[in-house]
Coordinates of C-alpha atoms in Angstrom, one line a residue:
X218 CA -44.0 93.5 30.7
X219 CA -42.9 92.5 27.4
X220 CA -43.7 89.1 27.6
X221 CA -47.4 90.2 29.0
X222 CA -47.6 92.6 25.6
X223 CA -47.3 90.2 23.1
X224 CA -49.2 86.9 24.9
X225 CA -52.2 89.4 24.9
X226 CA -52.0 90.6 21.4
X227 CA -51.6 86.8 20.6
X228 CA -54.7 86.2 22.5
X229 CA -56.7 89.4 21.0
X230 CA -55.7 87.9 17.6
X231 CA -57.0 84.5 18.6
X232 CA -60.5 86.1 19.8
X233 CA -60.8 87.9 17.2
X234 CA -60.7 85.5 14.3
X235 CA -62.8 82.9 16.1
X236 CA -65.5 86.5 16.4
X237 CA -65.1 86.8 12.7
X238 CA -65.8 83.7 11.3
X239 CA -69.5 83.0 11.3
X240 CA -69.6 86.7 10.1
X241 CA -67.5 86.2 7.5
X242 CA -69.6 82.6 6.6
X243 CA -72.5 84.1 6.5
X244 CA -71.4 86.7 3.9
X245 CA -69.8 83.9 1.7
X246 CA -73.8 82.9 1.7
X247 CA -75.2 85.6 1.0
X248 CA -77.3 86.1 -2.7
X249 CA -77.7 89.9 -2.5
X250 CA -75.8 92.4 -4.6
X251 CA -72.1 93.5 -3.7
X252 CA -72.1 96.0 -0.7
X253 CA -70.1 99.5 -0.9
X254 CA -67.3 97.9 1.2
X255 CA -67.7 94.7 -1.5
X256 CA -67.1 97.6 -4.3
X257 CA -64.7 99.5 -1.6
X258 CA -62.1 96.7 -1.8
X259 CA -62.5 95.9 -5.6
X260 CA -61.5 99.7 -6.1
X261 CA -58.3 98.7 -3.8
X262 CA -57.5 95.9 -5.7
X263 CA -57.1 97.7 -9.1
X264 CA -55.6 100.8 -7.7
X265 CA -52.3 101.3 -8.8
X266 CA -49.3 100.1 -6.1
X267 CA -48.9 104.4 -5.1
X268 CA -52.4 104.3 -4.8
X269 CA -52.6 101.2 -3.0
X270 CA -49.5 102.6 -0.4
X271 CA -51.0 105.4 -0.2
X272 CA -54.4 103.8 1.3
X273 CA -52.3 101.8 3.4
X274 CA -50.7 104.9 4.8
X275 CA -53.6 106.4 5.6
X276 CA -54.5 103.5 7.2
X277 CA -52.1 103.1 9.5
X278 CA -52.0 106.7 10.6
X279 CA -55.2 106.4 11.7
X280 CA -54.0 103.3 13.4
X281 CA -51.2 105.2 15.2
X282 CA -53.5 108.0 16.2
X283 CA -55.9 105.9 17.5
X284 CA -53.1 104.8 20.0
X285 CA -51.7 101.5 21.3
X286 CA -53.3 101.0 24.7
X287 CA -55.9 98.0 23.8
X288 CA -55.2 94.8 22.6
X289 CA -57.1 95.3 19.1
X290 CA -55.7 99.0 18.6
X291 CA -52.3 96.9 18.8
X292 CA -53.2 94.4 16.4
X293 CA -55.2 97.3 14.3
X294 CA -51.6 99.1 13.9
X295 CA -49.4 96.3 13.7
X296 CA -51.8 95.4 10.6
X297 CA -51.9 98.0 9.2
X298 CA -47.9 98.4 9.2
X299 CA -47.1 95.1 7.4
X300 CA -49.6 96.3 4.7
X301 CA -47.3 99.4 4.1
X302 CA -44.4 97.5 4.1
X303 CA -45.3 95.2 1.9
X304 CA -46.6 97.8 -0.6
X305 CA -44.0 100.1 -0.2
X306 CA -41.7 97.3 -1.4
X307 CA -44.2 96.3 -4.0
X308 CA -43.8 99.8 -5.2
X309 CA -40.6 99.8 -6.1
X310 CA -40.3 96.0 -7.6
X311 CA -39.2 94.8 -4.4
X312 CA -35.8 97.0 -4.6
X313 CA -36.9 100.2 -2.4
X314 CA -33.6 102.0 -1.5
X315 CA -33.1 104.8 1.8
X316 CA -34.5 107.4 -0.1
X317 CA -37.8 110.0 0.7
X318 CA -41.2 109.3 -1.3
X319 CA -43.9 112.1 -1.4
X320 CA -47.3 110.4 -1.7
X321 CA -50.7 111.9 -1.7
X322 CA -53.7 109.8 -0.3
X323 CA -57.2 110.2 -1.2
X324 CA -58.0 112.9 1.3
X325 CA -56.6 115.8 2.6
X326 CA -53.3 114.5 4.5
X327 CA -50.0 113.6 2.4
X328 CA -47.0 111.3 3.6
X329 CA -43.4 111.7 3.3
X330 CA -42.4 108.3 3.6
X331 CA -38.9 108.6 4.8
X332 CA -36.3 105.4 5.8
X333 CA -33.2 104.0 7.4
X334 CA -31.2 101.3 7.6
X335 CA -28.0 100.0 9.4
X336 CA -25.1 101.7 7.3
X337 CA -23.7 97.8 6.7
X338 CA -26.5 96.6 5.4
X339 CA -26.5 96.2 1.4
X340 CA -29.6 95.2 -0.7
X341 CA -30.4 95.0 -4.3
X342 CA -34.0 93.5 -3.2
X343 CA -36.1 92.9 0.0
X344 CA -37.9 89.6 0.0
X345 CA -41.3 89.6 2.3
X346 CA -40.3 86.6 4.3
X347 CA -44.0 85.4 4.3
X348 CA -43.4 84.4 0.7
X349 CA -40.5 82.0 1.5
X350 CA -42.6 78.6 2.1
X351 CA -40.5 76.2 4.6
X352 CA -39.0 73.2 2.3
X353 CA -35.5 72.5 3.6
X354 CA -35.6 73.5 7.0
X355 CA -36.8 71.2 9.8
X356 CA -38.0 73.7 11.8
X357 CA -39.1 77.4 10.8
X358 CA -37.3 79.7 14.1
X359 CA -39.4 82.8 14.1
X360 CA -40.2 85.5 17.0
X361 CA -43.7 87.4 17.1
X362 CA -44.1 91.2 18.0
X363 CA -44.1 94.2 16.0
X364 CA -42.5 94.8 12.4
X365 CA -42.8 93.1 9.5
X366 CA -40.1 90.4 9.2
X367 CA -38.0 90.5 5.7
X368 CA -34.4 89.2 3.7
X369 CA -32.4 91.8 2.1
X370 CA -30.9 90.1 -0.7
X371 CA -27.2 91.6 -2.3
X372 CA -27.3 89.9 -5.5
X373 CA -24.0 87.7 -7.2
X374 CA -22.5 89.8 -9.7
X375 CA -18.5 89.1 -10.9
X376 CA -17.5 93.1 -10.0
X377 CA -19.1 92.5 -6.2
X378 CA -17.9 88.7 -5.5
X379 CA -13.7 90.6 -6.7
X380 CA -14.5 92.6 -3.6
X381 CA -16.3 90.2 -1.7
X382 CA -14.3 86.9 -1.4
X383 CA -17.1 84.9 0.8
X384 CA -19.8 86.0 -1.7
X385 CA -21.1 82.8 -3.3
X386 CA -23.5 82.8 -6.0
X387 CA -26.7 82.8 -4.3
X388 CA -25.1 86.4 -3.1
X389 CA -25.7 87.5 0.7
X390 CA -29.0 87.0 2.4
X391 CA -29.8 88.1 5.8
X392 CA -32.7 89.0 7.7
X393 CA -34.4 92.4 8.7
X394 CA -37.2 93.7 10.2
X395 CA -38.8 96.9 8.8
X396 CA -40.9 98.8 11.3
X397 CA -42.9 102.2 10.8
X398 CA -43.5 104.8 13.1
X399 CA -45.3 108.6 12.5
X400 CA -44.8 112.0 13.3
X401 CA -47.3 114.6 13.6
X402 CA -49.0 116.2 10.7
X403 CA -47.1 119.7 9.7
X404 CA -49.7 122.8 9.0
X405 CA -49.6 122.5 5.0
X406 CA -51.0 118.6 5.9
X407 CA -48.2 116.8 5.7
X408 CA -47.1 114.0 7.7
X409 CA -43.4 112.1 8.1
X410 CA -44.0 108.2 8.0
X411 CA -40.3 106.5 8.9
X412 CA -40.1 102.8 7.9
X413 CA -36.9 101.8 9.5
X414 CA -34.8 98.1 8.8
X415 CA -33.3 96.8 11.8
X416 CA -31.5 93.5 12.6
X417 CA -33.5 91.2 14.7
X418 CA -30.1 89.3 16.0
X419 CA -28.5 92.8 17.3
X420 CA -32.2 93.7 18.4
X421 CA -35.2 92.0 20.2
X422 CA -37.2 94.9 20.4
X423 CA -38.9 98.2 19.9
X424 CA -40.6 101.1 22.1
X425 CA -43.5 102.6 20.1
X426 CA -45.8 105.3 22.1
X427 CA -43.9 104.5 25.1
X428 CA -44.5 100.8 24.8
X429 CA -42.0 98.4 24.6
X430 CA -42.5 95.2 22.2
X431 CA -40.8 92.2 21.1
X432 CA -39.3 93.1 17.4
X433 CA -40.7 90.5 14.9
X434 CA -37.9 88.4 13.2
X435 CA -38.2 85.2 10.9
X436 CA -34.3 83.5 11.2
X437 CA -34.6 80.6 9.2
X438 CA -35.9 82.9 5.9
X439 CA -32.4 83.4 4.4
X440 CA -31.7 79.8 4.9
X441 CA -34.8 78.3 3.2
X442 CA -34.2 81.2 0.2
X443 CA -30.4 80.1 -0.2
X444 CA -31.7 76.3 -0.7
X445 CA -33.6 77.0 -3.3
X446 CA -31.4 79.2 -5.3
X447 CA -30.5 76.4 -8.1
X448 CA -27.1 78.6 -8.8
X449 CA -25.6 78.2 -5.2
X450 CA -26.6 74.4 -5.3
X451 CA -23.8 71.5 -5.5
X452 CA -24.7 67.9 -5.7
X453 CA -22.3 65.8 -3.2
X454 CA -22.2 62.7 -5.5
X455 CA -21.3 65.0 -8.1
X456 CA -19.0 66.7 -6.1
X457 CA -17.2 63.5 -5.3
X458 CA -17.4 61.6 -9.2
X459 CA -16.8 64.9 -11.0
X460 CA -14.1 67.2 -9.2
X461 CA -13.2 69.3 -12.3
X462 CA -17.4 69.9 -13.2
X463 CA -17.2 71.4 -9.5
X464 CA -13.9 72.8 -9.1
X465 CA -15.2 76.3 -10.0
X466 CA -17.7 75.8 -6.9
X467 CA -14.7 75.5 -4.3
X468 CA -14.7 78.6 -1.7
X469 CA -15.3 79.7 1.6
X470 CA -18.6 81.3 1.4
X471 CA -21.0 83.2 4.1
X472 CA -24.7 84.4 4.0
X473 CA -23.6 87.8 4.5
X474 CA -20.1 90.1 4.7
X475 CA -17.8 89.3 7.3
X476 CA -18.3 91.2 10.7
X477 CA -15.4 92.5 12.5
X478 CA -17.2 91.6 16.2
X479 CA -18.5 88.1 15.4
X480 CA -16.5 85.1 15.9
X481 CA -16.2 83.2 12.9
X482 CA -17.2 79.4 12.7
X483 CA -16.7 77.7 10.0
X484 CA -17.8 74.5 9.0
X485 CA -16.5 71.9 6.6
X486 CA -18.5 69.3 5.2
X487 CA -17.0 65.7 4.2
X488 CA -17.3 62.6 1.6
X489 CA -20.0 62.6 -1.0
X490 CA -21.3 66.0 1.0
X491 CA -22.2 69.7 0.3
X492 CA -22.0 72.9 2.2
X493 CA -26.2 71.9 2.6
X494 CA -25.8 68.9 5.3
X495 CA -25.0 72.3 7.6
X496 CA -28.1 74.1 6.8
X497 CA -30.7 72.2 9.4
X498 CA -27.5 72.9 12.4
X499 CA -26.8 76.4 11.7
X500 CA -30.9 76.6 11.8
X501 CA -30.8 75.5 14.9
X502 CA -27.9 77.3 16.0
X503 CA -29.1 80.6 14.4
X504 CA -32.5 79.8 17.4
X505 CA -29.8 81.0 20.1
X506 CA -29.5 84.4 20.6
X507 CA -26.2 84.7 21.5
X508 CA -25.3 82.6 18.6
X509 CA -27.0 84.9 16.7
X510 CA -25.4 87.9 17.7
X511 CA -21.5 86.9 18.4
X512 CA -20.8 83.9 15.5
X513 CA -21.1 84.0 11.9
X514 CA -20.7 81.0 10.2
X515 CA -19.4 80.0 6.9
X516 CA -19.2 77.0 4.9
X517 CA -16.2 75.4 3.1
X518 CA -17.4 73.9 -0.2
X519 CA -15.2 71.9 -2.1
X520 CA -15.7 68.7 -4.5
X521 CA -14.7 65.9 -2.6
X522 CA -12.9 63.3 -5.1
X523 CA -9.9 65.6 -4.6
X524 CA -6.8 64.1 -2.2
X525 CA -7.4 65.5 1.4
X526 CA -4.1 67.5 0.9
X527 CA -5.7 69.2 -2.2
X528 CA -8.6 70.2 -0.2
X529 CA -6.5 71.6 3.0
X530 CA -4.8 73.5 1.1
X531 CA -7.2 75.4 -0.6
X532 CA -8.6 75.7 2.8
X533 CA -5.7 77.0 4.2
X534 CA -5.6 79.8 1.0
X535 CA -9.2 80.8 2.1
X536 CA -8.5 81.5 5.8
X537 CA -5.7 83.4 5.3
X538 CA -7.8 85.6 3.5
X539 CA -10.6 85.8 6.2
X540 CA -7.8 86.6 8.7
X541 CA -6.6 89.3 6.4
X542 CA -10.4 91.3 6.4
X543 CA -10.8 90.9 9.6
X544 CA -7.3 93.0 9.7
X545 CA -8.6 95.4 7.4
X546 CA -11.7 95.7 9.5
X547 CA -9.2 96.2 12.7
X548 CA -11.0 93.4 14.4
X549 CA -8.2 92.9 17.4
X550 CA -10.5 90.9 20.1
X551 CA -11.4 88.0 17.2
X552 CA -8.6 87.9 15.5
X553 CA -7.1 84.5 16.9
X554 CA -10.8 82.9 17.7
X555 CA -11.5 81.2 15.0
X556 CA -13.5 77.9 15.0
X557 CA -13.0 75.0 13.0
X558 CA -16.2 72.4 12.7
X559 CA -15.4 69.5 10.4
X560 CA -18.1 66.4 9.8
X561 CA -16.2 63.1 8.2
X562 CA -13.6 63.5 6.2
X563 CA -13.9 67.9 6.3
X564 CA -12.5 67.0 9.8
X565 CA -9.6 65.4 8.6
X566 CA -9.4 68.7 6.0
X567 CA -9.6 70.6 9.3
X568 CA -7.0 68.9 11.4
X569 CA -4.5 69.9 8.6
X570 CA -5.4 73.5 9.5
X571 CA -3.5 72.9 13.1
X572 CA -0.8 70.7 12.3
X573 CA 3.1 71.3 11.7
X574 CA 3.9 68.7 8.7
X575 CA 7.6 69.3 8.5
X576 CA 8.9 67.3 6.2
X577 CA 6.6 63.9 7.7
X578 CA 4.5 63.7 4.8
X579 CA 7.2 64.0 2.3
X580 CA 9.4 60.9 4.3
X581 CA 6.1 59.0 4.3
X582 CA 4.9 59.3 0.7
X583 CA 8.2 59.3 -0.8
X584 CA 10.7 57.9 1.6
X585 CA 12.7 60.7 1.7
X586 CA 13.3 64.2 1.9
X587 CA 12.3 66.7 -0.8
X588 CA 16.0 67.9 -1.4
X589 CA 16.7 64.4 -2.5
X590 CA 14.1 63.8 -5.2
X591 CA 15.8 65.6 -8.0
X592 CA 12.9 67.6 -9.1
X593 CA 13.4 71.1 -10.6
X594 CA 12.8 73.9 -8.1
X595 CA 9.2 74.9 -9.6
X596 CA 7.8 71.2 -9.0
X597 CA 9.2 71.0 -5.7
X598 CA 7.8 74.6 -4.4
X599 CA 4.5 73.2 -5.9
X600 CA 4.3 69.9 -4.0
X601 CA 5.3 72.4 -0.6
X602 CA 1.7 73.8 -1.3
X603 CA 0.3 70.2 -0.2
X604 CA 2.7 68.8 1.9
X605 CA 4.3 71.3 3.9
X606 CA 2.2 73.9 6.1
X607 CA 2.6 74.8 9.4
X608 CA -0.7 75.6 12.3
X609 CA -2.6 78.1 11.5
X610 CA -2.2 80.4 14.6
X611 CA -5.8 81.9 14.1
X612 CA -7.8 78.5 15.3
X613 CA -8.4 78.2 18.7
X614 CA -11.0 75.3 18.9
X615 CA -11.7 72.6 16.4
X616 CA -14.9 70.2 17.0
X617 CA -14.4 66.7 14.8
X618 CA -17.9 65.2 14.3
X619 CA -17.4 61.3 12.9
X620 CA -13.9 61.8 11.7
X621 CA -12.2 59.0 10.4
X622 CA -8.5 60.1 12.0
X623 CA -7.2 55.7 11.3
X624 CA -9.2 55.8 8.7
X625 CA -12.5 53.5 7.5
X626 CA -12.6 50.1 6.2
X627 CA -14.7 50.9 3.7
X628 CA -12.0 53.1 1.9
X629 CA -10.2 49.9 1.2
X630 CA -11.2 46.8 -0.6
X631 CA -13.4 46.5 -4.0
X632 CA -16.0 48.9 -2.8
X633 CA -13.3 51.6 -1.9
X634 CA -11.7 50.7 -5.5
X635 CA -14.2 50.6 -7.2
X636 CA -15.1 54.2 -6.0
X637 CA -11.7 55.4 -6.4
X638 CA -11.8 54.7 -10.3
X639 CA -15.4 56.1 -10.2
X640 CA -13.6 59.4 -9.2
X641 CA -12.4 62.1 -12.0
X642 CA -9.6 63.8 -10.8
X643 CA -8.8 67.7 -12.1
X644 CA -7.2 67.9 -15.0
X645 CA -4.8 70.4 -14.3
X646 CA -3.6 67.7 -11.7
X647 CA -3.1 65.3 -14.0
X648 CA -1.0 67.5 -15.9
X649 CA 1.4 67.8 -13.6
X650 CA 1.6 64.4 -13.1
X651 CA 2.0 64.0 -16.6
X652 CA 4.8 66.6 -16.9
X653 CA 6.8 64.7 -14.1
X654 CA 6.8 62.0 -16.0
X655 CA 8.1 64.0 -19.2
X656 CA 10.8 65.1 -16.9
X657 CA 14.3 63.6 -15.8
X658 CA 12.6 61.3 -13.0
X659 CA 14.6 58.7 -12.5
X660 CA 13.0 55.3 -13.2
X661 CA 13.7 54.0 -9.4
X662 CA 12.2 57.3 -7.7
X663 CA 9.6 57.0 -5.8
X664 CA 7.8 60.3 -6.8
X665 CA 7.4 58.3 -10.4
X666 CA 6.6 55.1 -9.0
X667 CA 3.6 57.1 -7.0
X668 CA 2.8 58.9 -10.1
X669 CA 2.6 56.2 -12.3
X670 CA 0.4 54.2 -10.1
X671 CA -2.4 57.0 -10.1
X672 CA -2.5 59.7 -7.6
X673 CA -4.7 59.1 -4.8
X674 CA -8.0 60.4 -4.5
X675 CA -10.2 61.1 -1.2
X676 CA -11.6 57.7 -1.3
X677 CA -8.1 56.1 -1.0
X678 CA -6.9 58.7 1.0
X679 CA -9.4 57.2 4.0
X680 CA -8.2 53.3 3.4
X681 CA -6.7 53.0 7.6
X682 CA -3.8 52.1 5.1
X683 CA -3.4 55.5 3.1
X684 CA 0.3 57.0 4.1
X685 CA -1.7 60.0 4.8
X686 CA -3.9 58.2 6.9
X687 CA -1.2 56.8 9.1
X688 CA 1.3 60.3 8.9
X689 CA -1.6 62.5 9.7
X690 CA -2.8 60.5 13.0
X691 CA 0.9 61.1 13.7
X692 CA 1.3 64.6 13.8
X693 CA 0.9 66.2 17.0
X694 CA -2.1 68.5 16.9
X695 CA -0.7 72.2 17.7
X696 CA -0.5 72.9 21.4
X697 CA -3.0 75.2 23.1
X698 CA -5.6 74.0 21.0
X699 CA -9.1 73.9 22.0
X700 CA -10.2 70.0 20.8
X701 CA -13.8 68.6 21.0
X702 CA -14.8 65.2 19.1
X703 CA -18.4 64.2 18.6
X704 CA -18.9 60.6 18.0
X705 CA -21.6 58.6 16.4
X706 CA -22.2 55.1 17.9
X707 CA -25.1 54.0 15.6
X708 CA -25.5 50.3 17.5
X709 CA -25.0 51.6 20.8
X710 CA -22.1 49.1 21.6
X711 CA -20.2 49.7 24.4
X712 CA -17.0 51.8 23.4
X713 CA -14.8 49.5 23.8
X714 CA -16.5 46.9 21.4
X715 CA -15.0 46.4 18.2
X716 CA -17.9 46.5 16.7
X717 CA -18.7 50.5 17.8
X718 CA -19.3 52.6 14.9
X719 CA -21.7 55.1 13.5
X720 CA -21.7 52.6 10.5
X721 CA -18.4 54.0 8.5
X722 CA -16.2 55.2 10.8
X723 CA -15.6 52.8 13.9
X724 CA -15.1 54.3 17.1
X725 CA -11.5 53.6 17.7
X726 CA -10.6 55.6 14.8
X727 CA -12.8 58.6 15.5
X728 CA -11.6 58.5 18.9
X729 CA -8.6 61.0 20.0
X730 CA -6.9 60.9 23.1
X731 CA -6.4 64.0 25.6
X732 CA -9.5 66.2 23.7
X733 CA -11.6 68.6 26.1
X734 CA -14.4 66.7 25.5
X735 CA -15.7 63.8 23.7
X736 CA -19.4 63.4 23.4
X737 CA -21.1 60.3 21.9
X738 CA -24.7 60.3 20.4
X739 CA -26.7 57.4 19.1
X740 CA -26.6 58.4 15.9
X741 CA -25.2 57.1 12.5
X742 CA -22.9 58.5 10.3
X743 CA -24.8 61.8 9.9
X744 CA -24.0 62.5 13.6
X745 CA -24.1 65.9 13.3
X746 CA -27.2 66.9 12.6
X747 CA -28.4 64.3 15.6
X748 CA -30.1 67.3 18.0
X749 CA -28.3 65.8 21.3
X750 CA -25.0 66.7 18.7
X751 CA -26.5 70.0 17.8
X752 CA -27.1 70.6 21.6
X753 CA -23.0 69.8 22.3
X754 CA -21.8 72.0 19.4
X755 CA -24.2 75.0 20.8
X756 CA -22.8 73.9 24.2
X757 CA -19.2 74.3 22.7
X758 CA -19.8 77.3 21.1
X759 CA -20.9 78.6 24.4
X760 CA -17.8 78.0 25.8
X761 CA -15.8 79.6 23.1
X762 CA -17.5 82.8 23.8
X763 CA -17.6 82.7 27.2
X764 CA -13.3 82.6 27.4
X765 CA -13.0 85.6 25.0
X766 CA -15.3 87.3 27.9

């Protein structure tokens, strides 16, 4: 019945524009004066925007009265509708709040125009999402029926982001559908219009006059909005050439507030990248409607010149604080599901999230344990940030997409140093290098030999020779673990050719022995945005929810 609704109104609309159009060429035509309907709409265009929501009030009452039953009373209404919506946030500058309007029209009948929203839902503005042209996005995912689709947009301010943690600077976007219903018209006149904001993931759609219709819904809005704020934008060359520029930039950041019965996925872009080379997946993703409704996705931004270690760490700071609001949101059934998703190197910043260093890394960068390097207590507890951490018991699954985990050939040699002295490193990093030096290292210690040499950046840290490199493919991966790897074989060798590789990483390195699945596409080094890759990481995803069931 629902489907048979809205493929007739589709059809009505169809007939009736092909109906209207010598009409309406005729009139372009015409030489004679301007009609009363000619003058009728030039009064509606300079009417004030009360006046004009006021009209489109009346309008749409009319509509509703006139019932639902035919094809063009449906399309008549549903019209009618989007016009108040869109007035009644033009209204109010676009930043219309829950509140009660009294508005007279031009006749006898006055509205009360009352609305309602889900009590999460925070907006400073609501964006008409017919104004958002498609740019970024590959595809535009929208859903036809009733309601006028929209994005509330919470704005970035410094007071909100101390409360919100995931709030980046673009603020939160996310997209609603206002619909409008009416009650009957009291004795003095007066009639109750209710415009009401519902989610279109948590809702498909809406019974008006005892019919049931699909609710309207444009998904890929927010996205296409957040890509061309120029304040939430990073540039992944500059991200990579000039770490301490972007350092500011580094966070875990969402489109909208963590919520306590979605399963959070979070992606992690790699080398030379940006949180962007997600957007065109989690499009795609966002098509699905249990996607839409039982994942919420963020993004790991970082600049990626920094050493891996750097990078995990700070990664490891943010999901700790994720884990802790979803204990203060007393979120029990998500609390150990989260979802790890790292492309390129983000994978290798992922696999630190579910590994148990011990003191490896130390024995392999310095040759020996930390309690023998004679460093004050201070430098040694700050080095523990980086290369001791223990599995985070809150992943479950992890999906590596073109990881290097042996590394990449094109890390070493003159192009991979030539790149690493392109890099800028922090300068607070530097410091402490620096201040190791000041101190009482002794002149055969490896931590000065290391420090004096340079510190490694991200481009050195993927030689198949890096010490991090060779100690990370040598930690066990933390038992239980759900593991996926998605590999890109750009040539489409066989997989045990040498030659294999999605043109950076070879095969054999991205390759990992005893995963749940492995899935290879004919792709390059972007493999995951490749749609048979976007098809495995929905199929993955369906998996995930399917266990917590």
């Amino acid at each position: 019945m629902l489907r048979d609704s809205f493929c007739a109104l589709m059809k009505f609309k169809l007939r009736l524009i092909l109906c209207m159009a010598p009409a309406l060429l005729m009139a372009a035509c015409a030489s004679h004066p301007p009609s009363k309907d000619n003058a009728s709409r030039q009064h509606k265009a300079s009417a004030t925007p009360r006046q004009a929501l006021a009209q489109a009030l009346a309008d749409a009452g009319q509509a509703w009265d006139a019932g639902m039953e035919t094809e063009e009373g449906r399309l008549r209404y549903h019209t009618a509708a989007s016009r108040v919506v869109n007035a009644w946030i033009a209204c109010h500058d676009g930043c219309p709040q829950t509140a009660s309007d009294n508005l007279a029209t031009s006749g006898s009948d006055s509205f009360q125009i009352r609305t309602s929203s889900p009590s999460d839902l925070h907006f400073d503005k609501l964006i008409p999402a017919s104004t958002v042209p498609t740019r970024e996005l590959h595809t535009r995912f929208t859903r036809e029926g009733v309601g006028t689709p929209l994005i509330a947009w919470w704005k970035y301010t410094d007071e909100r982001a101390a409360t919100e943690p995931f709030m980046g600077k673009a603020g939160y976007l996310v997209p609603v559908t206002a619909t409008l219903t009416f009650g009957k018209s009291s004795q003095a006149g007066r009639r109750t219009a209710v415009i009401e904001l519902k989610d279109p993931r948590q809702q498909d759609s809406v019974v008006m006059k005892q019919h049931k219709f699909p609710l309207a819904a444009d998904f890929s809005a927010p996205g296409e909005f957040f890509l061309a704020q120029a304040q939430a934008r990073m540039s992944g060359l500059g991200g990579l050439l000039s770490t301490e520029t972007n350092l500011g930039k580094l966070g875990l950041i969402s489109l909208e507030p963590p919520k306590k019965d979605r399963i959070p996925v979070i992606l992690v872009h790699g080398l030379m990248s940006r949180p962007a080379t997600w957007q065109n997946v989690v499009n795609q993703l966002w098509s699905d409607p249990q996607i839409q409704s039982q994942c919420q996705f963020y993004f790991f931004r970082y600049p990626s010149g920094v050493p891996v270690i750097y990078s995990a760490a700070k990664l490891r700071e943010r999901l700790e604080v994720l884990h802790g609001e979803y204990l203060k949101a007393g979120s029990r059934k998500h609390l150990n599901q989260m979802v790890l998703i790292g492309h390129s190197m983000g994978g290798l910043v992922s696999k630190s999230q579910v590994q148990d260093s011990k003191d490896k890394l130390w024995v392999n960068v310095f040759g020996t344990t930390p309690d023998r390097l004679n460093l004050p207590q201070a430098q040694l507890d700050s080095l523990r940030t980086y290369l001791e951490y223990k599995a985070n018991p809150h992943v479950s699954r992890v999906v590596f997409v073109a990881t290097p985990h042996r590394g990449s050939n094109l890390a070493q040699g003159w192009s991979g140093a030539i790149g690493s002295r392109l890099v800028r490193l922090p300068a607070h990093l530097m410091s402490d290098a620096t201040s190791m030096l000041q101190g009482e290292l002794p002149k055969d210690s490896p931590l000065r030999r290391l420090v004096e040499q340079g510190l490694p950046t991200s481009i050195s840290n993927l030689s198949p020779s890096s010490k991090f490199v060779q100690t990370s493919i040598a930690i066990p991966l933390r038992p239980g673990l759900h593991i996926h790897s998605i590999i890109g074989n750009k040539g489409q060798r066989p997989l045990e050719d040498p030659r294999c590789s999605d043109g950076v990483v070879p095969y054999a390195s991205a390759h990992l022995d005893g995963v749940e699945s492995e899935f290879v596409v004919p792709s390059g080094h972007g493999a995951h945005e490749h749609p048979e890759a976007v098809a495995e990481i929905r199929r993955i995803l369906h998996k995930h929810l399917a266990s917590l069931d």
